[in-house]
Tab-separated table of C-alpha atoms in Angstrom:
chain	number	residue	atom	x	y	z
F	56	UNK	CA	23.247	-40.221	-3.594
F	57	UNK	CA	21.334	-36.938	-3.523
F	58	UNK	CA	17.562	-36.877	-3.349
F	59	UNK	CA	15.136	-33.945	-3.196
F	60	UNK	CA	11.737	-33.979	-1.537
F	61	UNK	CA	9.099	-31.303	-0.890
F	62	UNK	CA	6.581	-30.271	1.766
F	63	UNK	CA	3.079	-28.841	1.629
F	64	UNK	CA	4.554	-25.778	3.348
F	65	UNK	CA	6.462	-25.174	0.077
F	66	UNK	CA	9.904	-26.152	1.258
F	67	UNK	CA	12.377	-28.327	-0.595
F	68	UNK	CA	14.696	-30.710	1.240
F	69	UNK	CA	17.860	-32.133	-0.304
F	70	UNK	CA	19.414	-35.081	1.533
F	71	UNK	CA	23.163	-35.734	1.342
F	72	UNK	CA	24.048	-38.487	3.801
F	73	UNK	CA	22.453	-37.398	7.077
F	74	UNK	CA	22.513	-33.670	6.182
F	75	UNK	CA	19.283	-32.140	4.885
F	76	UNK	CA	19.503	-28.786	3.094
F	77	UNK	CA	16.244	-26.792	3.281
F	78	UNK	CA	14.913	-23.916	1.212
F	79	UNK	CA	11.656	-22.540	-0.152
F	80	UNK	CA	10.351	-23.724	-3.496
F	81	UNK	CA	10.297	-21.718	-6.690
F	82	UNK	CA	6.516	-21.684	-6.387
F	83	UNK	CA	6.854	-20.187	-2.900
F	84	UNK	CA	9.261	-17.439	-3.943
F	85	UNK	CA	7.037	-16.547	-6.866
F	86	UNK	CA	3.990	-16.348	-4.607
F	87	UNK	CA	5.839	-14.229	-2.035
F	88	UNK	CA	7.221	-11.740	-4.522
F	89	UNK	CA	10.320	-9.653	-3.839
F	90	UNK	CA	12.085	-11.122	-0.821
F	91	UNK	CA	13.771	-8.426	1.238
F	92	UNK	CA	14.751	-10.123	4.497
F	93	UNK	CA	15.373	-13.570	5.943
F	94	UNK	CA	15.918	-14.629	9.527
F	95	UNK	CA	17.772	-17.945	9.816
F	96	UNK	CA	18.270	-20.410	12.693
F	97	UNK	CA	21.646	-20.491	14.408
F	98	UNK	CA	23.861	-23.583	14.122
F	99	UNK	CA	23.411	-25.912	17.084
F	100	UNK	CA	19.692	-25.252	17.443
F	101	UNK	CA	17.632	-28.408	17.801
F	102	UNK	CA	14.362	-28.194	15.896
F	103	UNK	CA	11.261	-30.344	15.964
F	104	UNK	CA	9.421	-31.424	12.832
F	105	UNK	CA	7.064	-28.622	11.825
F	106	UNK	CA	8.718	-26.047	14.083
F	107	UNK	CA	8.866	-22.491	12.713
F	108	UNK	CA	12.594	-21.837	12.584
F	109	UNK	CA	13.179	-19.240	9.862
F	110	UNK	CA	11.326	-16.204	8.582
F	111	UNK	CA	11.104	-14.890	5.033
F	112	UNK	CA	9.838	-11.375	4.424
F	113	UNK	CA	8.607	-9.999	1.142
F	114	UNK	CA	7.677	-6.358	0.649
F	115	UNK	CA	4.113	-7.234	1.599
F	116	UNK	CA	4.341	-9.793	4.391
F	117	UNK	CA	6.330	-12.038	6.705
F	118	UNK	CA	6.074	-15.824	6.426
F	119	UNK	CA	7.460	-18.619	8.575
F	120	UNK	CA	9.687	-21.356	7.226
F	121	UNK	CA	9.236	-24.675	9.042
F	122	UNK	CA	11.675	-27.433	9.802
F	123	UNK	CA	10.464	-30.222	7.495
F	124	UNK	CA	12.008	-32.818	9.791
F	125	UNK	CA	13.475	-32.968	13.276
F	126	UNK	CA	17.205	-32.387	13.556
F	127	UNK	CA	19.981	-30.070	14.590
F	128	UNK	CA	20.927	-27.006	12.566
F	129	UNK	CA	24.499	-27.352	11.281
F	130	UNK	CA	24.743	-24.264	9.091
F	131	UNK	CA	22.725	-21.337	7.763
F	132	UNK	CA	23.157	-19.523	4.458
F	133	UNK	CA	24.987	-16.318	5.351
F	134	UNK	CA	25.067	-15.187	1.732
F	135	UNK	CA	21.264	-15.423	1.617
F	136	UNK	CA	20.985	-13.318	4.761
F	137	UNK	CA	23.226	-10.710	3.100
F	138	UNK	CA	21.312	-10.801	-0.196
F	139	UNK	CA	17.784	-12.156	0.362
F	140	UNK	CA	16.883	-11.640	-3.301
F	141	UNK	CA	18.827	-14.835	-4.033
F	142	UNK	CA	15.764	-16.675	-2.729
F	143	UNK	CA	13.860	-15.205	-5.690
F	144	UNK	CA	16.549	-15.708	-8.294
F	145	UNK	CA	17.804	-19.158	-7.291
F	146	UNK	CA	15.248	-20.557	-4.867
F	147	UNK	CA	16.028	-24.246	-5.193
F	148	UNK	CA	19.842	-24.068	-5.152
F	149	UNK	CA	21.823	-20.967	-4.076
F	150	UNK	CA	18.829	-19.679	-2.100
F	151	UNK	CA	18.936	-22.474	0.504
F	152	UNK	CA	18.073	-21.389	4.057
F	153	UNK	CA	19.670	-23.867	6.499
F	154	UNK	CA	21.098	-27.367	6.878
F	155	UNK	CA	19.932	-29.953	9.401
F	156	UNK	CA	21.592	-33.094	10.678
F	157	UNK	CA	18.749	-35.609	10.763
F	158	UNK	CA	18.281	-38.288	13.385
F	159	UNK	CA	17.253	-40.669	10.628
F	160	UNK	CA	15.914	-40.691	7.093
F	161	UNK	CA	12.549	-42.307	7.753
F	162	UNK	CA	10.742	-38.967	7.774
F	163	UNK	CA	12.502	-37.870	4.603
F	164	UNK	CA	11.063	-40.747	2.629
F	165	UNK	CA	7.571	-39.695	3.718
F	166	UNK	CA	7.907	-36.199	2.163
F	167	UNK	CA	6.472	-35.369	-1.253
F	168	UNK	CA	8.237	-36.364	-4.439
F	169	UNK	CA	8.733	-33.685	-7.110
F	170	UNK	CA	5.784	-35.051	-9.059
F	171	UNK	CA	3.554	-35.156	-5.971
F	172	UNK	CA	4.515	-31.588	-5.083
F	173	UNK	CA	3.683	-30.371	-8.586
F	174	UNK	CA	0.295	-32.068	-8.319
F	175	UNK	CA	-0.221	-30.413	-4.951
F	176	UNK	CA	0.680	-26.938	-6.300
F	177	UNK	CA	-1.663	-27.365	-9.249
F	178	UNK	CA	-4.485	-28.257	-6.854
F	179	UNK	CA	-4.151	-24.926	-4.989
J	177	UNK	CA	-10.346	-17.017	-9.399
J	178	UNK	CA	-12.827	-14.395	-8.315
J	179	UNK	CA	-15.812	-15.811	-6.484
J	180	UNK	CA	-19.382	-14.696	-7.099
J	181	UNK	CA	-19.238	-11.995	-4.449
J	182	UNK	CA	-16.006	-10.447	-5.661
J	183	UNK	CA	-16.420	-7.385	-7.858
J	184	UNK	CA	-14.211	-6.810	-10.849
J	185	UNK	CA	-12.785	-3.585	-12.212
J	186	UNK	CA	-13.259	-2.693	-15.893
J	187	UNK	CA	-9.645	-3.625	-16.639
J	188	UNK	CA	-9.846	-7.066	-14.992
J	189	UNK	CA	-9.097	-8.953	-18.213
J	190	UNK	CA	-6.188	-6.644	-19.029
J	191	UNK	CA	-4.631	-7.208	-15.607
J	192	UNK	CA	-4.870	-10.970	-15.955
J	193	UNK	CA	-3.503	-10.790	-19.488
J	194	UNK	CA	-0.514	-8.842	-18.192
J	195	UNK	CA	0.181	-11.587	-15.659
J	196	UNK	CA	-0.931	-9.654	-12.601
J	197	UNK	CA	-1.333	-11.397	-9.293
J	198	UNK	CA	-4.905	-10.588	-8.289
J	199	UNK	CA	-5.956	-10.221	-4.668
J	200	UNK	CA	-9.168	-9.317	-2.924
J	201	UNK	CA	-9.214	-5.710	-1.746
J	202	UNK	CA	-12.296	-3.845	-0.522
J	203	UNK	CA	-14.489	-6.418	-2.241
J	204	UNK	CA	-12.736	-6.136	-5.613
J	205	UNK	CA	-10.276	-8.397	-7.377
J	206	UNK	CA	-7.310	-6.050	-7.797
J	207	UNK	CA	-3.782	-6.411	-9.201
J	208	UNK	CA	-1.277	-6.395	-6.340
J	209	UNK	CA	1.707	-6.729	-8.670
J	210	UNK	CA	2.762	-7.564	-12.218
J	211	UNK	CA	6.558	-7.949	-12.509
J	212	UNK	CA	7.288	-7.295	-8.856
J	213	UNK	CA	6.588	-4.604	-6.300
J	214	UNK	CA	10.139	-3.277	-6.107
J	215	UNK	CA	10.572	-2.980	-9.890
J	216	UNK	CA	7.177	-1.280	-10.235
J	217	UNK	CA	7.883	1.075	-7.354
J	218	UNK	CA	11.280	2.124	-8.699
J	219	UNK	CA	9.895	2.516	-12.218
J	220	UNK	CA	7.270	4.916	-10.872
J	221	UNK	CA	9.909	7.031	-9.127
J	222	UNK	CA	12.138	7.071	-12.228
J	223	UNK	CA	9.680	7.111	-15.142
J	224	UNK	CA	5.902	6.561	-15.040
J	225	UNK	CA	3.574	3.887	-13.721
J	226	UNK	CA	-0.074	3.194	-14.481
J	227	UNK	CA	-2.280	2.141	-11.573
J	228	UNK	CA	-5.863	0.987	-11.911
J	229	UNK	CA	-7.700	2.502	-8.970
J	230	UNK	CA	-11.185	1.953	-10.358
J	231	UNK	CA	-12.242	0.373	-7.065
J	232	UNK	CA	-12.205	3.863	-5.586
J	233	UNK	CA	-15.543	5.651	-5.566
J	234	UNK	CA	-16.204	8.583	-7.858
J	235	UNK	CA	-19.285	10.636	-7.048
J	236	UNK	CA	-20.743	13.915	-8.237
J	237	UNK	CA	-22.086	16.523	-5.856
J	238	UNK	CA	-24.260	19.180	-7.437
J	239	UNK	CA	-27.023	21.656	-6.806
J	240	UNK	CA	-27.329	25.127	-5.281
J	241	UNK	CA	-25.495	25.335	-1.993
J	242	UNK	CA	-23.475	22.179	-2.662
J	243	UNK	CA	-20.248	23.595	-1.195
J	244	UNK	CA	-21.886	24.795	2.005
J	245	UNK	CA	-23.697	21.476	2.388
J	246	UNK	CA	-20.509	19.448	1.998
J	247	UNK	CA	-18.751	21.719	4.471
J	248	UNK	CA	-21.089	20.436	7.190
J	249	UNK	CA	-19.198	17.137	7.177
J	250	UNK	CA	-15.731	17.894	5.777
J	251	UNK	CA	-12.831	19.925	7.170
J	252	UNK	CA	-11.835	21.684	3.961
J	253	UNK	CA	-12.724	25.113	2.601
J	254	UNK	CA	-14.973	23.891	-0.205
J	255	UNK	CA	-16.678	27.251	-0.796
J	256	UNK	CA	-13.232	28.729	-1.430
J	257	UNK	CA	-12.176	25.979	-3.828
J	258	UNK	CA	-11.871	27.664	-7.202
J	259	UNK	CA	-13.174	26.106	-10.440
J	260	UNK	CA	-10.476	23.899	-11.895
J	261	UNK	CA	-8.935	23.116	-8.523
J	262	UNK	CA	-8.885	20.034	-6.317
J	263	UNK	CA	-8.410	19.702	-2.573
J	264	UNK	CA	-7.625	16.884	-0.134
J	265	UNK	CA	-10.101	16.888	2.716
J	266	UNK	CA	-11.465	14.798	5.581
J	267	UNK	CA	-14.983	13.494	6.076
J	268	UNK	CA	-15.758	13.649	9.787
J	269	UNK	CA	-18.042	12.002	12.300
J	270	UNK	CA	-19.686	13.823	15.216
J	271	UNK	CA	-16.955	12.705	17.626
J	272	UNK	CA	-14.096	14.204	15.606
J	273	UNK	CA	-13.071	10.879	14.074
J	274	UNK	CA	-12.217	10.496	10.392
J	275	UNK	CA	-14.910	8.740	8.324
J	276	UNK	CA	-12.733	8.941	5.204
J	277	UNK	CA	-10.090	11.016	3.498
J	278	UNK	CA	-11.076	12.137	0.035
J	279	UNK	CA	-10.371	14.405	-2.890
J	280	UNK	CA	-12.839	17.105	-3.931
J	281	UNK	CA	-12.489	18.813	-7.319
J	282	UNK	CA	-14.449	21.864	-8.445
J	283	UNK	CA	-15.253	21.187	-12.088
J	284	UNK	CA	-17.231	24.405	-12.574
J	285	UNK	CA	-20.823	23.356	-12.120
J	286	UNK	CA	-20.314	20.283	-10.003
J	287	UNK	CA	-17.907	18.770	-7.512
J	288	UNK	CA	-16.138	15.473	-8.195
J	289	UNK	CA	-15.463	13.435	-5.071
J	290	UNK	CA	-12.965	10.539	-5.035
J	291	UNK	CA	-13.572	8.190	-2.099
J	292	UNK	CA	-11.673	5.239	-0.694
J	293	UNK	CA	-12.936	1.903	-2.005
J	294	UNK	CA	-13.718	0.358	1.360
J	295	UNK	CA	-15.499	3.511	2.539
J	296	UNK	CA	-17.450	4.695	-0.487
J	297	UNK	CA	-20.843	3.326	0.551
J	298	UNK	CA	-20.424	4.571	4.134
J	299	UNK	CA	-19.371	7.980	2.795
J	300	UNK	CA	-22.344	8.219	0.479
J	301	UNK	CA	-24.817	7.636	3.309
J	302	UNK	CA	-22.949	9.907	5.701
J	303	UNK	CA	-22.754	12.849	3.300
J	304	UNK	CA	-26.321	12.418	2.074
J	305	UNK	CA	-27.614	12.598	5.646
J	306	UNK	CA	-26.346	16.182	5.743
J	307	UNK	CA	-27.546	17.387	2.332
J	308	UNK	CA	-30.551	19.639	1.740
J	309	UNK	CA	-33.082	18.482	-0.862
J	310	UNK	CA	-31.654	20.723	-3.568
J	311	UNK	CA	-28.182	19.150	-3.397
J	312	UNK	CA	-27.597	15.672	-4.761
J	313	UNK	CA	-24.735	13.239	-4.438
J	314	UNK	CA	-24.694	10.749	-7.291
J	315	UNK	CA	-22.349	7.753	-7.245
J	316	UNK	CA	-20.514	6.842	-10.421
J	317	UNK	CA	-18.931	3.773	-8.900
J	318	UNK	CA	-18.903	1.960	-12.223
J	319	UNK	CA	-16.556	4.513	-13.783
J	320	UNK	CA	-12.914	3.672	-14.233
J	321	UNK	CA	-10.134	5.635	-12.528
J	322	UNK	CA	-6.567	5.382	-13.781
J	323	UNK	CA	-3.608	6.930	-11.961
J	324	UNK	CA	-0.600	7.757	-14.111
J	325	UNK	CA	2.201	8.613	-11.699
J	326	UNK	CA	5.874	9.440	-11.967
J	327	UNK	CA	8.194	12.149	-13.283
J	328	UNK	CA	7.558	11.257	-16.942
J	329	UNK	CA	3.779	11.090	-16.586
J	330	UNK	CA	3.338	14.722	-17.663
J	331	UNK	CA	5.162	14.194	-20.951
J	332	UNK	CA	3.352	10.911	-21.574
J	333	UNK	CA	-0.133	12.284	-20.994
J	334	UNK	CA	0.559	15.535	-22.843
J	335	UNK	CA	1.348	13.507	-25.948
J	336	UNK	CA	-2.318	12.387	-25.883
J	337	UNK	CA	-3.950	15.461	-24.344
J	338	UNK	CA	-1.775	18.566	-24.881
J	339	UNK	CA	-3.896	20.622	-22.484
J	340	UNK	CA	-2.575	18.733	-19.464
J	341	UNK	CA	0.845	20.347	-19.887
J	342	UNK	CA	-0.618	23.567	-18.480
J	343	UNK	CA	-1.985	21.883	-15.357
J	344	UNK	CA	-0.237	22.331	-12.014
J	345	UNK	CA	-0.480	20.143	-8.924
J	346	UNK	CA	-4.119	19.872	-7.792
J	347	UNK	CA	-5.570	21.374	-10.965
J	348	UNK	CA	-8.646	19.610	-12.318
J	349	UNK	CA	-10.274	19.653	-15.753
J	350	UNK	CA	-12.911	17.887	-17.745
J	351	UNK	CA	-11.763	17.202	-21.279
J	352	UNK	CA	-12.153	14.910	-24.284
J	353	UNK	CA	-9.491	12.269	-24.688
J	354	UNK	CA	-9.627	9.548	-27.361
J	355	UNK	CA	-13.224	10.569	-28.051
J	356	UNK	CA	-14.536	10.244	-24.494
J	357	UNK	CA	-15.280	12.818	-21.827
J	358	UNK	CA	-12.879	12.399	-18.946
J	359	UNK	CA	-11.905	14.143	-15.755
J	360	UNK	CA	-8.195	14.725	-15.283
J	361	UNK	CA	-6.619	15.947	-12.063
J	362	UNK	CA	-2.908	16.548	-11.564
J	363	UNK	CA	-2.638	14.616	-8.331
J	364	UNK	CA	-2.177	11.149	-6.938
J	365	UNK	CA	-0.969	9.265	-3.912
J	366	UNK	CA	2.655	8.407	-4.627
J	367	UNK	CA	4.483	11.651	-3.812
J	368	UNK	CA	5.365	11.985	-7.495
J	369	UNK	CA	3.952	14.231	-10.179
J	370	UNK	CA	1.032	12.513	-11.841
J	371	UNK	CA	-2.578	12.423	-12.891
J	372	UNK	CA	-5.807	10.680	-12.025
J	373	UNK	CA	-8.087	10.124	-14.993
J	374	UNK	CA	-11.763	9.326	-14.487
J	375	UNK	CA	-13.506	7.857	-17.519
J	376	UNK	CA	-16.360	5.602	-18.641
J	377	UNK	CA	-15.664	1.925	-17.915
J	378	UNK	CA	-15.920	0.959	-21.574
J	379	UNK	CA	-13.152	3.414	-22.517
J	380	UNK	CA	-10.673	2.295	-19.893
J	381	UNK	CA	-9.145	-0.543	-21.866
J	382	UNK	CA	-8.316	1.634	-24.878
J	383	UNK	CA	-6.721	4.382	-22.808
J	384	UNK	CA	-4.797	2.009	-20.545
J	385	UNK	CA	-3.515	0.119	-23.594
J	386	UNK	CA	-2.367	3.351	-25.211
J	387	UNK	CA	-0.619	4.427	-22.025
J	388	UNK	CA	1.237	1.173	-21.331
J	389	UNK	CA	2.273	0.952	-24.966
J	390	UNK	CA	4.397	4.030	-24.264
J	391	UNK	CA	7.863	2.736	-23.372
J	392	UNK	CA	8.049	5.114	-20.423
J	393	UNK	CA	5.013	3.556	-18.705
J	394	UNK	CA	4.744	0.260	-16.850
J	395	UNK	CA	1.670	-1.084	-15.091
J	396	UNK	CA	1.955	-1.103	-11.304
J	397	UNK	CA	-0.215	-2.742	-8.685
J	398	UNK	CA	-1.526	-2.036	-5.226
J	399	UNK	CA	1.696	-3.325	-3.663
J	400	UNK	CA	3.788	-0.565	-5.214
J	401	UNK	CA	1.033	1.956	-4.564
J	402	UNK	CA	1.273	1.134	-0.850
J	403	UNK	CA	5.070	1.351	-0.643
J	404	UNK	CA	5.079	4.593	-2.661
J	405	UNK	CA	2.462	6.283	-0.480
J	406	UNK	CA	4.215	5.153	2.701
J	407	UNK	CA	7.537	6.636	1.542
J	408	UNK	CA	5.617	9.809	0.697
J	409	UNK	CA	4.300	9.898	4.280
J	410	UNK	CA	0.685	9.702	3.108
J	411	UNK	CA	-1.700	7.956	5.512
J	412	UNK	CA	-3.710	4.927	4.429
J	413	UNK	CA	-7.317	4.892	5.534
J	414	UNK	CA	-7.995	1.797	7.618
J	415	UNK	CA	-4.352	1.572	8.718
J	416	UNK	CA	-3.163	5.007	9.788
J	417	UNK	CA	-6.482	6.815	10.083
J	418	UNK	CA	-10.005	5.680	10.857
J	419	UNK	CA	-13.107	6.682	12.830
J	420	UNK	CA	-11.133	6.534	16.085
J	421	UNK	CA	-8.321	8.849	14.963
J	422	UNK	CA	-8.619	12.613	14.774
J	423	UNK	CA	-7.051	14.912	12.178
J	424	UNK	CA	-4.709	16.615	14.641
J	425	UNK	CA	-2.982	13.497	15.944
J	426	UNK	CA	-2.804	12.164	12.374
J	427	UNK	CA	-0.839	15.234	11.283
J	428	UNK	CA	-3.651	16.251	8.941
J	429	UNK	CA	-4.355	19.661	10.459
J	430	UNK	CA	-3.410	21.150	7.079
J	431	UNK	CA	-6.608	19.637	5.693
J	432	UNK	CA	-8.690	21.905	7.947
J	433	UNK	CA	-9.207	25.121	6.008
J	434	UNK	CA	-8.137	28.426	7.586
J	435	UNK	CA	-11.692	29.698	7.498
J	436	UNK	CA	-12.903	26.415	8.971
J	437	UNK	CA	-10.486	26.859	11.884
J	438	UNK	CA	-12.265	30.105	12.777
J	439	UNK	CA	-15.718	28.558	13.055
J	440	UNK	CA	-15.010	24.825	13.540
J	441	UNK	CA	-18.520	24.347	12.127
J	442	UNK	CA	-18.126	20.860	10.705
J	443	UNK	CA	-19.185	17.508	12.201
J	444	UNK	CA	-16.925	16.824	15.152
J	445	UNK	CA	-15.509	20.349	14.937
J	446	UNK	CA	-15.738	21.039	18.656
J	447	UNK	CA	-13.894	17.832	19.501
J	448	UNK	CA	-11.184	18.542	16.931
J	449	UNK	CA	-10.833	22.123	18.151
J	450	UNK	CA	-10.324	20.919	21.731
J	451	UNK	CA	-7.501	18.622	20.606
J	452	UNK	CA	-6.054	21.347	18.390
J	453	UNK	CA	-6.007	23.770	21.329
J	454	UNK	CA	-4.717	21.421	24.026
J	455	UNK	CA	-2.440	19.313	21.832
J	456	UNK	CA	-2.968	15.646	20.980
J	457	UNK	CA	-1.961	12.842	23.337
J	458	UNK	CA	-0.266	10.972	20.480
J	459	UNK	CA	1.040	11.792	17.034
J	460	UNK	CA	1.464	9.914	13.766
J	461	UNK	CA	5.183	9.875	12.952
J	462	UNK	CA	7.628	8.307	10.544
J	463	UNK	CA	9.734	5.461	11.927
J	464	UNK	CA	12.994	3.985	10.624
J	465	UNK	CA	14.165	0.603	11.935
J	466	UNK	CA	17.724	-0.522	12.508
J	467	UNK	CA	18.570	-3.440	10.266
J	468	UNK	CA	16.576	-4.735	7.328
J	469	UNK	CA	13.639	-6.542	8.899
J	470	UNK	CA	10.386	-4.711	8.126
J	471	UNK	CA	8.419	-3.739	11.229
J	472	UNK	CA	4.776	-3.986	10.243
J	473	UNK	CA	1.371	-2.752	11.330
J	474	UNK	CA	0.444	-3.853	14.828
J	475	UNK	CA	3.979	-3.895	16.247
J	476	UNK	CA	3.978	-2.386	19.736
J	477	UNK	CA	6.437	0.380	20.560
J	478	UNK	CA	8.145	1.079	23.869
J	479	UNK	CA	10.234	4.030	25.011
J	480	UNK	CA	13.765	4.019	26.427
J	481	UNK	CA	12.401	3.014	29.846
J	482	UNK	CA	10.366	0.147	28.425
J	483	UNK	CA	7.066	1.956	28.922
J	484	UNK	CA	4.349	1.750	26.240
J	485	UNK	CA	5.063	4.344	23.549
J	486	UNK	CA	2.566	3.551	20.811
J	487	UNK	CA	1.921	1.272	17.857
J	488	UNK	CA	2.995	0.873	14.241
J	489	UNK	CA	0.069	1.387	11.855
J	490	UNK	CA	1.815	0.818	8.487
J	491	UNK	CA	5.161	-0.808	7.840
J	492	UNK	CA	6.909	-2.222	4.834
J	493	UNK	CA	10.221	-2.485	3.066
J	494	UNK	CA	10.658	0.858	1.309
J	495	UNK	CA	12.272	0.232	-2.078
J	496	UNK	CA	13.552	3.780	-2.682
J	497	UNK	CA	15.100	3.883	0.803
J	498	UNK	CA	16.338	0.293	0.395
J	499	UNK	CA	15.362	-0.098	4.030
J	500	UNK	CA	12.323	-0.718	6.194
J	501	UNK	CA	10.040	2.234	6.933
J	502	UNK	CA	6.901	2.611	8.978
J	503	UNK	CA	4.241	4.993	10.214
J	504	UNK	CA	2.867	4.793	13.719
J	505	UNK	CA	1.287	6.639	16.575
J	506	UNK	CA	3.564	7.551	19.476
J	507	UNK	CA	2.984	9.460	22.705
J	508	UNK	CA	3.222	13.176	21.982
J	509	UNK	CA	6.315	13.528	24.212
J	510	UNK	CA	8.107	10.974	22.002
J	511	UNK	CA	7.226	12.466	18.607
J	512	UNK	CA	10.385	14.530	18.090
J	513	UNK	CA	12.604	13.469	15.168
J	514	UNK	CA	15.417	11.220	16.316
J	515	UNK	CA	13.620	9.856	19.378
J	516	UNK	CA	14.745	6.278	19.927
J	517	UNK	CA	12.049	3.665	20.500
J	518	UNK	CA	11.893	-0.114	20.415
J	519	UNK	CA	9.460	-2.227	18.421
J	520	UNK	CA	8.517	-5.766	19.400
J	521	UNK	CA	9.338	-8.102	16.516
J	522	UNK	CA	9.038	-11.871	16.919
J	523	UNK	CA	9.905	-11.728	20.593
J	524	UNK	CA	12.837	-9.371	20.333
J	525	UNK	CA	13.272	-5.608	20.319
J	526	UNK	CA	14.175	-3.707	17.160
J	527	UNK	CA	15.447	-0.162	17.564
J	528	UNK	CA	13.338	2.402	15.721
J	529	UNK	CA	13.925	6.116	15.344
J	530	UNK	CA	11.309	8.774	14.805
J	531	UNK	CA	12.081	10.193	11.361
J	532	UNK	CA	10.878	13.243	9.439
J	533	UNK	CA	8.096	12.786	6.885
J	534	UNK	CA	7.954	12.378	4.010
J	535	UNK	CA	10.711	9.762	3.817
J	536	UNK	CA	11.105	10.618	0.111
J	537	UNK	CA	10.544	14.280	-0.826
J	538	UNK	CA	7.390	15.051	-2.799
J	539	UNK	CA	8.018	16.042	-6.397
J	540	UNK	CA	4.738	17.630	-7.427
J	541	UNK	CA	4.386	19.964	-10.419
J	542	UNK	CA	3.724	23.109	-8.407
């Protein structure tokens, strides 16, 4: 069963088994504007929860993307690196950044639901 | 939303109605983008874009001896500026640093000054301190200023004001457009042909609406204005030039009039002359990075031996180059085109090459 959760750093996390796919939310891409470059973590890298592990650059500025949960990077999105604009056009599907193998799903359940994330965005 | 201390431009409601993302800039709420910086940038290069630059300061200098008085603090030949002409010049401090870069237009009877938003109050005080009683400098900071820029801007504006067709780059007129007195200069800060139109605040909405109703014109924000000026190799005050930079190292020696280079009789003239004669220790250059990661302001540069080489002062992704581009100061011995440097970016080194400016050739109506 696939579930999607969100973070206050404007990332989405989709869990399939013990693999979490991570990207930036549609709200985030809209706020960033035209995305022109991404820097993605290499497979095999162990990341801590909250660790800056990817970078997204718009015309105006660079922003960090954080690991929403601890885990090991299994894959990054090479097609996004080749065409960063996909993060604008398809932020919450084809514009994924990297996949993590999680140690467990306890942290995942503590992330924001879609409804809670929408409430959070509206409060900004 | 704008807080109580944030100023608004006359077109604030129009920007919000067009879906602009508003940001604070020099104390004003300003549109940074509407549809997207890249689309707006490319539209300006291909067609025409309308920028609201009403945050910039317009001021009128008048009175007998106005040109000579202004020359005490600017580098340009103002006395030699003919009626109907505009000139880019530099306002100087006593140490040879740049207080502001500005436009001066001779409108036959008075001079129109266009000042950077963040500097306009400083400029006013600085210039006034050097004026005799008979010469006055009057701010018109509430006036609107619209910049129509791009290769189709001439045809668009001529359809409203036929007299602009006869203007060449850096010509300036005062005219009546849609029933209001306006100043129009054929100039801008994008590297493209274009116009800057100064007009009463209450007339801005009608003119801007007319202009963006033309299918050739799209509104563009400060984001595109920054990427356009960077590609055009034009320095941004506060980034590339400031009170600690001098005109020679900034590559702005052209803004010192020939006659002024005989006498050097402007504020800081002796200091600037010394640097002119001995050569600057560093120079502002264009920089192109390998790869696609933008190298931004503040990135430190090293030479082939790893020694400090300088610093990036402006950097972005340049839409017309489809690549990153930057401006920065480098040691004078490293300023030759093609010199290979390294920029520090997130703990690694990115190769950068000194590149000729402008990155995109100017296309003014000369």
